[in-house]
Amino acid sequence: MINVVVVDDEAPAVEELAYLLSQDRRVGRIHRAMSGAEALRALEEFPVDALFLDIHMPALSGLDLARAVSRFTRPPAVVFVTADEAQALEAFDLAAVDYLLKPVRPERLAESVRRLCELVEEPSEKPELVTVDQGGTTRLIRRDEIRYIQAQGDYARLHTGGASYLIRVPLNDLERQWASGFVRIHRSYLVAMDRIDRVRLQGGKASVVVEGTELPVSRRALPQLRGRLDASRVRPL
């Protein structure tokens, strides 16, 4: 169960979000704040796991407040709740757990609470978040949800368990940025190491099975793949 602070300079917005959160059994105490200063006082007085922050507030904006609490010894997680899609990249830089657009849909709020509960249960490691666009809406996904990545020209398609997202980053750049945890298996594919079920060698061709999806392994990439998997549970059949 998580304890939260809802921060917004508009009282109706505070009450609406507080009501939605109160319907979730995973949420415990819900504190309300109408400004960044009130939120800081709540953090001093009560144990708080997460902040639900509006971005545009007078005096101390939601982004400013997120920067301030990031310097705490044990900072609370942050979820931005806003009508402004344009601030998603800056929110990503501040390691926000999620970015909800107003009006908040209950199913998206439930997903944010799920992520927050996972963080509270495993506080030692914060997930790396990736900004993606889906149907004109900006959202954040966890990097550890990505199974594999497929090159599409100057873009890359991120495949998760139940969806895929196109981002404007070449696969070569992602290979360098995500060298820890991902391995290049083909000019068109980058695969999460911990998602590989098995490696198949058949008829002189190699492939990997990633949670039921079979992907080709090029001859050039096979030695590197074998080396990366040498100490893992995955072995070629």
PDB file of C-alpha atoms in Angstrom:
ATOM      1  CA  MET A   1       0.000   0.000   0.000  1.00  0.00           C
ATOM      2  CA  ILE A   2       1.317   3.443  -0.940  1.00  0.00           C
ATOM      3  CA  ASN A   3       0.810   6.861   0.638  1.00  0.00           C
ATOM      4  CA  VAL A   4       0.575   9.778  -1.780  1.00  0.00           C
ATOM      5  CA  VAL A   5       0.287  13.541  -2.075  1.00  0.00           C
ATOM      6  CA  VAL A   6      -1.896  15.059  -4.805  1.00  0.00           C
ATOM      7  CA  VAL A   7      -0.557  18.488  -5.793  1.00  0.00           C
ATOM      8  CA  ASP A   8      -2.504  20.922  -7.987  1.00  0.00           C
ATOM      9  CA  ASP A   9      -3.346  24.603  -7.663  1.00  0.00           C
ATOM     10  CA  GLU A  10      -6.944  23.912  -8.742  1.00  0.00           C
ATOM     11  CA  ALA A  11      -9.111  22.440  -5.983  1.00  0.00           C
ATOM     12  CA  PRO A  12     -11.495  20.529  -8.308  1.00  0.00           C
ATOM     13  CA  ALA A  13      -8.528  18.798  -9.951  1.00  0.00           C
ATOM     14  CA  VAL A  14      -7.128  17.825  -6.540  1.00  0.00           C
ATOM     15  CA  GLU A  15     -10.444  16.402  -5.374  1.00  0.00           C
ATOM     16  CA  GLU A  16     -11.130  14.519  -8.613  1.00  0.00           C
ATOM     17  CA  LEU A  17      -7.748  12.794  -8.595  1.00  0.00           C
ATOM     18  CA  ALA A  18      -7.945  12.112  -4.857  1.00  0.00           C
ATOM     19  CA  TYR A  19     -11.331  10.477  -5.377  1.00  0.00           C
ATOM     20  CA  LEU A  20     -10.024   8.243  -8.191  1.00  0.00           C
ATOM     21  CA  LEU A  21      -7.055   7.213  -6.062  1.00  0.00           C
ATOM     22  CA  SER A  22      -9.324   6.459  -3.104  1.00  0.00           C
ATOM     23  CA  GLN A  23     -11.068   3.795  -5.194  1.00  0.00           C
ATOM     24  CA  ASP A  24      -7.833   1.809  -5.478  1.00  0.00           C
ATOM     25  CA  ARG A  25      -7.160  -0.538  -2.562  1.00  0.00           C
ATOM     26  CA  ARG A  26      -3.427  -0.260  -3.151  1.00  0.00           C
ATOM     27  CA  VAL A  27      -3.522   3.400  -2.103  1.00  0.00           C
ATOM     28  CA  GLY A  28      -3.440   4.264   1.606  1.00  0.00           C
ATOM     29  CA  ARG A  29      -3.233   7.841   2.907  1.00  0.00           C
ATOM     30  CA  ILE A  30      -4.022  10.565   0.352  1.00  0.00           C
ATOM     31  CA  HIS A  31      -2.751  14.027   1.271  1.00  0.00           C
ATOM     32  CA  ARG A  32      -3.822  17.131  -0.642  1.00  0.00           C
ATOM     33  CA  ALA A  33      -1.717  20.171  -1.490  1.00  0.00           C
ATOM     34  CA  MET A  34      -2.623  23.303  -3.442  1.00  0.00           C
ATOM     35  CA  SER A  35       0.965  24.443  -3.999  1.00  0.00           C
ATOM     36  CA  GLY A  36       4.527  23.227  -4.061  1.00  0.00           C
ATOM     37  CA  ALA A  37       5.121  24.732  -0.618  1.00  0.00           C
ATOM     38  CA  GLU A  38       2.176  22.817   0.860  1.00  0.00           C
ATOM     39  CA  ALA A  39       3.486  19.628  -0.731  1.00  0.00           C
ATOM     40  CA  LEU A  40       6.908  20.129   0.871  1.00  0.00           C
ATOM     41  CA  ARG A  41       5.258  20.597   4.267  1.00  0.00           C
ATOM     42  CA  ALA A  42       3.318  17.375   3.770  1.00  0.00           C
ATOM     43  CA  LEU A  43       6.562  15.565   2.970  1.00  0.00           C
ATOM     44  CA  GLU A  44       8.045  16.847   6.225  1.00  0.00           C
ATOM     45  CA  GLU A  45       5.057  15.756   8.311  1.00  0.00           C
ATOM     46  CA  PHE A  46       4.009  12.430   6.789  1.00  0.00           C
ATOM     47  CA  PRO A  47       5.583   9.322   5.252  1.00  0.00           C
ATOM     48  CA  VAL A  48       4.952   9.671   1.504  1.00  0.00           C
ATOM     49  CA  ASP A  49       5.772   7.216  -1.261  1.00  0.00           C
ATOM     50  CA  ALA A  50       4.682   9.233  -4.292  1.00  0.00           C
ATOM     51  CA  LEU A  51       3.674  12.670  -5.550  1.00  0.00           C
ATOM     52  CA  PHE A  52       1.014  13.231  -8.201  1.00  0.00           C
ATOM     53  CA  LEU A  53       2.079  16.607  -9.578  1.00  0.00           C
ATOM     54  CA  ASP A  54       0.464  19.145 -11.845  1.00  0.00           C
ATOM     55  CA  ILE A  55       3.148  20.882 -13.909  1.00  0.00           C
ATOM     56  CA  HIS A  56       1.825  24.433 -14.226  1.00  0.00           C
ATOM     57  CA  MET A  57       1.504  25.962 -10.764  1.00  0.00           C
ATOM     58  CA  PRO A  58       2.411  29.474  -9.536  1.00  0.00           C
ATOM     59  CA  ALA A  59       5.601  30.085  -7.543  1.00  0.00           C
ATOM     60  CA  LEU A  60       6.908  26.511  -7.517  1.00  0.00           C
ATOM     61  CA  SER A  61       5.992  24.506 -10.629  1.00  0.00           C
ATOM     62  CA  GLY A  62       5.607  20.753 -10.642  1.00  0.00           C
ATOM     63  CA  LEU A  63       8.927  20.408 -12.484  1.00  0.00           C
ATOM     64  CA  ASP A  64      10.656  22.623  -9.889  1.00  0.00           C
ATOM     65  CA  LEU A  65       9.139  20.577  -7.074  1.00  0.00           C
ATOM     66  CA  ALA A  66      10.278  17.323  -8.695  1.00  0.00           C
ATOM     67  CA  ARG A  67      13.831  18.699  -8.921  1.00  0.00           C
ATOM     68  CA  ALA A  68      13.711  19.738  -5.268  1.00  0.00           C
ATOM     69  CA  VAL A  69      12.535  16.367  -3.944  1.00  0.00           C
ATOM     70  CA  SER A  70      15.045  14.497  -6.126  1.00  0.00           C
ATOM     71  CA  ARG A  71      17.725  15.790  -3.753  1.00  0.00           C
ATOM     72  CA  PHE A  72      16.090  14.137  -0.742  1.00  0.00           C
ATOM     73  CA  THR A  73      17.913  11.208   0.828  1.00  0.00           C
ATOM     74  CA  ARG A  74      14.866   9.038   0.071  1.00  0.00           C
ATOM     75  CA  PRO A  75      12.909  10.962  -2.555  1.00  0.00           C
ATOM     76  CA  PRO A  76       9.289  10.042  -3.249  1.00  0.00           C
ATOM     77  CA  ALA A  77       8.387   8.767  -6.710  1.00  0.00           C
ATOM     78  CA  VAL A  78       6.824  11.314  -9.055  1.00  0.00           C
ATOM     79  CA  VAL A  79       3.876  11.020 -11.415  1.00  0.00           C
ATOM     80  CA  PHE A  80       3.052  14.105 -13.466  1.00  0.00           C
ATOM     81  CA  VAL A  81      -0.631  14.820 -14.102  1.00  0.00           C
ATOM     82  CA  THR A  82      -1.132  17.583 -16.656  1.00  0.00           C
ATOM     83  CA  ALA A  83      -2.959  18.763 -19.758  1.00  0.00           C
ATOM     84  CA  ASP A  84       0.400  19.696 -21.328  1.00  0.00           C
ATOM     85  CA  GLU A  85       1.947  16.993 -23.527  1.00  0.00           C
ATOM     86  CA  ALA A  86       4.938  19.183 -24.390  1.00  0.00           C
ATOM     87  CA  GLN A  87       6.712  18.649 -21.051  1.00  0.00           C
ATOM     88  CA  ALA A  88       7.039  14.865 -21.348  1.00  0.00           C
ATOM     89  CA  LEU A  89      10.723  14.899 -22.315  1.00  0.00           C
ATOM     90  CA  GLU A  90      11.648  17.084 -19.353  1.00  0.00           C
ATOM     91  CA  ALA A  91       9.599  14.804 -17.114  1.00  0.00           C
ATOM     92  CA  PHE A  92      11.592  11.865 -18.469  1.00  0.00           C
ATOM     93  CA  ASP A  93      14.833  13.659 -17.588  1.00  0.00           C
ATOM     94  CA  LEU A  94      13.536  13.958 -14.018  1.00  0.00           C
ATOM     95  CA  ALA A  95      12.932  10.176 -13.877  1.00  0.00           C
ATOM     96  CA  ALA A  96       9.172  10.471 -13.501  1.00  0.00           C
ATOM     97  CA  VAL A  97       7.433   7.139 -13.034  1.00  0.00           C
ATOM     98  CA  ASP A  98       4.567   8.160 -15.320  1.00  0.00           C
ATOM     99  CA  TYR A  99       3.055  11.072 -17.215  1.00  0.00           C
ATOM    100  CA  LEU A 100      -0.741  11.237 -17.128  1.00  0.00           C
ATOM    101  CA  LEU A 101      -2.765  13.537 -19.331  1.00  0.00           C
ATOM    102  CA  LYS A 102      -5.902  15.242 -18.072  1.00  0.00           C
ATOM    103  CA  PRO A 103      -8.643  14.204 -17.942  1.00  0.00           C
ATOM    104  CA  VAL A 104      -7.173  11.174 -16.209  1.00  0.00           C
ATOM    105  CA  ARG A 105      -8.575   7.821 -17.292  1.00  0.00           C
ATOM    106  CA  PRO A 106      -9.061   5.366 -14.401  1.00  0.00           C
ATOM    107  CA  GLU A 107      -7.301   2.528 -16.252  1.00  0.00           C
ATOM    108  CA  ARG A 108      -4.203   4.676 -16.858  1.00  0.00           C
ATOM    109  CA  LEU A 109      -4.208   5.793 -13.239  1.00  0.00           C
ATOM    110  CA  ALA A 110      -4.392   2.141 -12.165  1.00  0.00           C
ATOM    111  CA  GLU A 111      -1.312   1.433 -14.287  1.00  0.00           C
ATOM    112  CA  SER A 112       0.563   4.279 -12.578  1.00  0.00           C
ATOM    113  CA  VAL A 113      -0.359   2.897  -9.162  1.00  0.00           C
ATOM    114  CA  ARG A 114       0.901  -0.527 -10.238  1.00  0.00           C
ATOM    115  CA  ARG A 115       4.268   0.968 -11.187  1.00  0.00           C
ATOM    116  CA  LEU A 116       4.465   2.874  -7.918  1.00  0.00           C
ATOM    117  CA  CYS A 117       3.701  -0.260  -5.893  1.00  0.00           C
ATOM    118  CA  GLU A 118       6.514  -2.089  -7.666  1.00  0.00           C
ATOM    119  CA  LEU A 119       8.913   0.729  -6.790  1.00  0.00           C
ATOM    120  CA  VAL A 120       7.900   0.677  -3.136  1.00  0.00           C
ATOM    121  CA  GLU A 121       8.405  -3.088  -3.008  1.00  0.00           C
ATOM    122  CA  GLU A 122      11.811  -2.786  -4.709  1.00  0.00           C
ATOM    123  CA  PRO A 123      13.108   0.663  -3.700  1.00  0.00           C
ATOM    124  CA  SER A 124      16.778  -0.040  -4.415  1.00  0.00           C
ATOM    125  CA  GLU A 125      16.478   0.278  -8.175  1.00  0.00           C
ATOM    126  CA  LYS A 126      14.534   2.880 -10.121  1.00  0.00           C
ATOM    127  CA  PRO A 127      13.473   1.739 -13.584  1.00  0.00           C
ATOM    128  CA  GLU A 128      14.818   3.529 -16.627  1.00  0.00           C
ATOM    129  CA  LEU A 129      11.934   5.153 -18.483  1.00  0.00           C
ATOM    130  CA  VAL A 130      11.550   5.722 -22.210  1.00  0.00           C
ATOM    131  CA  THR A 131       9.390   8.434 -23.781  1.00  0.00           C
ATOM    132  CA  VAL A 132       7.168   7.149 -26.595  1.00  0.00           C
ATOM    133  CA  ASP A 133       4.236   8.399 -28.652  1.00  0.00           C
ATOM    134  CA  GLN A 134       1.102   6.310 -29.009  1.00  0.00           C
ATOM    135  CA  GLY A 135      -1.769   7.552 -31.126  1.00  0.00           C
ATOM    136  CA  GLY A 136      -0.691  11.171 -30.660  1.00  0.00           C
ATOM    137  CA  THR A 137      -0.333  10.754 -26.894  1.00  0.00           C
ATOM    138  CA  THR A 138       3.010  10.909 -25.118  1.00  0.00           C
ATOM    139  CA  ARG A 139       3.651   8.325 -22.396  1.00  0.00           C
ATOM    140  CA  LEU A 140       6.535   6.737 -20.529  1.00  0.00           C
ATOM    141  CA  ILE A 141       7.327   3.028 -20.578  1.00  0.00           C
ATOM    142  CA  ARG A 142       9.860   1.114 -18.527  1.00  0.00           C
ATOM    143  CA  ARG A 143      12.927  -0.061 -20.380  1.00  0.00           C
ATOM    144  CA  ASP A 144      12.691  -3.438 -18.658  1.00  0.00           C
ATOM    145  CA  GLU A 145       9.301  -3.986 -20.324  1.00  0.00           C
ATOM    146  CA  ILE A 146      10.952  -4.057 -23.768  1.00  0.00           C
ATOM    147  CA  ARG A 147      11.448  -7.540 -25.249  1.00  0.00           C
ATOM    148  CA  TYR A 148      13.198  -6.598 -28.473  1.00  0.00           C
ATOM    149  CA  ILE A 149      13.752  -3.658 -30.800  1.00  0.00           C
ATOM    150  CA  GLN A 150      13.324  -3.668 -34.559  1.00  0.00           C
ATOM    151  CA  ALA A 151      15.043  -1.224 -36.939  1.00  0.00           C
ATOM    152  CA  GLN A 152      12.784   0.732 -39.269  1.00  0.00           C
ATOM    153  CA  GLY A 153      15.007   3.141 -41.185  1.00  0.00           C
ATOM    154  CA  ASP A 154      15.970   6.044 -38.924  1.00  0.00           C
ATOM    155  CA  TYR A 155      13.371   4.833 -36.424  1.00  0.00           C
ATOM    156  CA  ALA A 156      13.204   1.906 -34.022  1.00  0.00           C
ATOM    157  CA  ARG A 157      10.136  -0.055 -32.964  1.00  0.00           C
ATOM    158  CA  LEU A 158      10.098  -1.107 -29.300  1.00  0.00           C
ATOM    159  CA  HIS A 159       8.225  -4.363 -28.712  1.00  0.00           C
ATOM    160  CA  THR A 160       6.808  -4.978 -25.235  1.00  0.00           C
ATOM    161  CA  GLY A 161       4.570  -7.792 -24.070  1.00  0.00           C
ATOM    162  CA  GLY A 162       1.351  -6.478 -25.566  1.00  0.00           C
ATOM    163  CA  ALA A 163       2.214  -3.439 -27.704  1.00  0.00           C
ATOM    164  CA  SER A 164       4.859  -1.777 -29.858  1.00  0.00           C
ATOM    165  CA  TYR A 165       6.035   1.829 -30.036  1.00  0.00           C
ATOM    166  CA  LEU A 166       7.919   3.700 -32.757  1.00  0.00           C
ATOM    167  CA  ILE A 167      10.626   6.127 -31.625  1.00  0.00           C
ATOM    168  CA  ARG A 168      12.852   8.352 -33.732  1.00  0.00           C
ATOM    169  CA  VAL A 169      16.164   6.845 -32.653  1.00  0.00           C
ATOM    170  CA  PRO A 170      18.323   4.663 -34.961  1.00  0.00           C
ATOM    171  CA  LEU A 171      19.000   1.115 -33.799  1.00  0.00           C
ATOM    172  CA  ASN A 172      22.767   1.770 -33.818  1.00  0.00           C
ATOM    173  CA  ASP A 173      22.302   4.532 -31.237  1.00  0.00           C
ATOM    174  CA  LEU A 174      20.192   2.298 -29.006  1.00  0.00           C
ATOM    175  CA  GLU A 175      22.795  -0.453 -29.261  1.00  0.00           C
ATOM    176  CA  ARG A 176      25.407   1.924 -27.815  1.00  0.00           C
ATOM    177  CA  GLN A 177      23.105   3.438 -25.179  1.00  0.00           C
ATOM    178  CA  TRP A 178      21.677   0.101 -24.000  1.00  0.00           C
ATOM    179  CA  ALA A 179      24.775  -2.088 -24.271  1.00  0.00           C
ATOM    180  CA  SER A 180      24.030  -3.261 -20.740  1.00  0.00           C
ATOM    181  CA  GLY A 181      21.067  -5.602 -20.958  1.00  0.00           C
ATOM    182  CA  PHE A 182      20.620  -5.756 -24.728  1.00  0.00           C
ATOM    183  CA  VAL A 183      22.527  -7.602 -27.470  1.00  0.00           C
ATOM    184  CA  ARG A 184      22.599  -7.027 -31.243  1.00  0.00           C
ATOM    185  CA  ILE A 185      21.610 -10.214 -33.062  1.00  0.00           C
ATOM    186  CA  HIS A 186      21.023  -8.868 -36.555  1.00  0.00           C
ATOM    187  CA  ARG A 187      21.252  -5.594 -38.442  1.00  0.00           C
ATOM    188  CA  SER A 188      17.527  -5.244 -37.817  1.00  0.00           C
ATOM    189  CA  TYR A 189      17.206  -6.514 -34.235  1.00  0.00           C
ATOM    190  CA  LEU A 190      18.355  -5.723 -30.710  1.00  0.00           C
ATOM    191  CA  VAL A 191      17.181  -8.148 -28.011  1.00  0.00           C
ATOM    192  CA  ALA A 192      16.847  -7.936 -24.218  1.00  0.00           C
ATOM    193  CA  MET A 193      19.209 -10.532 -22.759  1.00  0.00           C
ATOM    194  CA  ASP A 194      16.869 -11.606 -19.978  1.00  0.00           C
ATOM    195  CA  ARG A 195      14.006 -12.162 -22.423  1.00  0.00           C
ATOM    196  CA  ILE A 196      15.785 -14.814 -24.508  1.00  0.00           C
ATOM    197  CA  ASP A 197      14.230 -18.234 -23.979  1.00  0.00           C
ATOM    198  CA  ARG A 198      16.544 -20.199 -26.272  1.00  0.00           C
ATOM    199  CA  VAL A 199      18.893 -20.106 -29.240  1.00  0.00           C
ATOM    200  CA  ARG A 200      18.188 -22.365 -32.189  1.00  0.00           C
ATOM    201  CA  LEU A 201      20.698 -23.684 -34.717  1.00  0.00           C
ATOM    202  CA  GLN A 202      19.098 -25.431 -37.655  1.00  0.00           C
ATOM    203  CA  GLY A 203      20.227 -25.936 -41.243  1.00  0.00           C
ATOM    204  CA  GLY A 204      23.179 -23.620 -40.802  1.00  0.00           C
ATOM    205  CA  LYS A 205      20.936 -20.785 -39.626  1.00  0.00           C
ATOM    206  CA  ALA A 206      20.579 -19.383 -36.128  1.00  0.00           C
ATOM    207  CA  SER A 207      17.667 -17.716 -34.387  1.00  0.00           C
ATOM    208  CA  VAL A 208      16.574 -16.729 -30.899  1.00  0.00           C
ATOM    209  CA  VAL A 209      13.194 -17.235 -29.285  1.00  0.00           C
ATOM    210  CA  VAL A 210      12.102 -14.201 -27.278  1.00  0.00           C
ATOM    211  CA  GLU A 211       9.013 -15.055 -25.247  1.00  0.00           C
ATOM    212  CA  GLY A 212       7.508 -17.015 -28.120  1.00  0.00           C
ATOM    213  CA  THR A 213       8.711 -14.800 -30.985  1.00  0.00           C
ATOM    214  CA  GLU A 214      11.485 -16.224 -33.200  1.00  0.00           C
ATOM    215  CA  LEU A 215      14.014 -13.698 -34.520  1.00  0.00           C
ATOM    216  CA  PRO A 216      16.936 -14.283 -36.939  1.00  0.00           C
ATOM    217  CA  VAL A 217      20.560 -14.167 -35.812  1.00  0.00           C
ATOM    218  CA  SER A 218      23.102 -13.129 -38.447  1.00  0.00           C
ATOM    219  CA  ARG A 219      26.378 -15.026 -38.916  1.00  0.00           C
ATOM    220  CA  ARG A 220      28.307 -11.902 -37.939  1.00  0.00           C
ATOM    221  CA  ALA A 221      26.346 -11.448 -34.708  1.00  0.00           C
ATOM    222  CA  LEU A 222      26.367 -15.104 -33.603  1.00  0.00           C
ATOM    223  CA  PRO A 223      29.846 -15.109 -31.951  1.00  0.00           C
ATOM    224  CA  GLN A 224      28.996 -12.020 -29.902  1.00  0.00           C
ATOM    225  CA  LEU A 225      25.659 -13.523 -28.896  1.00  0.00           C
ATOM    226  CA  ARG A 226      27.344 -16.742 -27.778  1.00  0.00           C
ATOM    227  CA  GLY A 227      29.875 -14.779 -25.758  1.00  0.00           C
ATOM    228  CA  ARG A 228      27.199 -12.703 -24.016  1.00  0.00           C
ATOM    229  CA  LEU A 229      25.182 -15.811 -23.198  1.00  0.00           C
ATOM    230  CA  ASP A 230      28.174 -17.875 -22.110  1.00  0.00           C
ATOM    231  CA  ALA A 231      27.443 -17.493 -18.411  1.00  0.00           C
ATOM    232  CA  SER A 232      23.666 -17.389 -18.735  1.00  0.00           C
ATOM    233  CA  ARG A 233      20.993 -20.057 -18.584  1.00  0.00           C
ATOM    234  CA  VAL A 234      20.391 -19.859 -22.367  1.00  0.00           C
ATOM    235  CA  ARG A 235      22.151 -22.478 -24.482  1.00  0.00           C
ATOM    236  CA  PRO A 236      21.874 -23.257 -28.209  1.00  0.00           C
ATOM    237  CA  LEU A 237      19.866 -26.376 -28.968  1.00  0.00           C
TER     238      LEU A 237
END
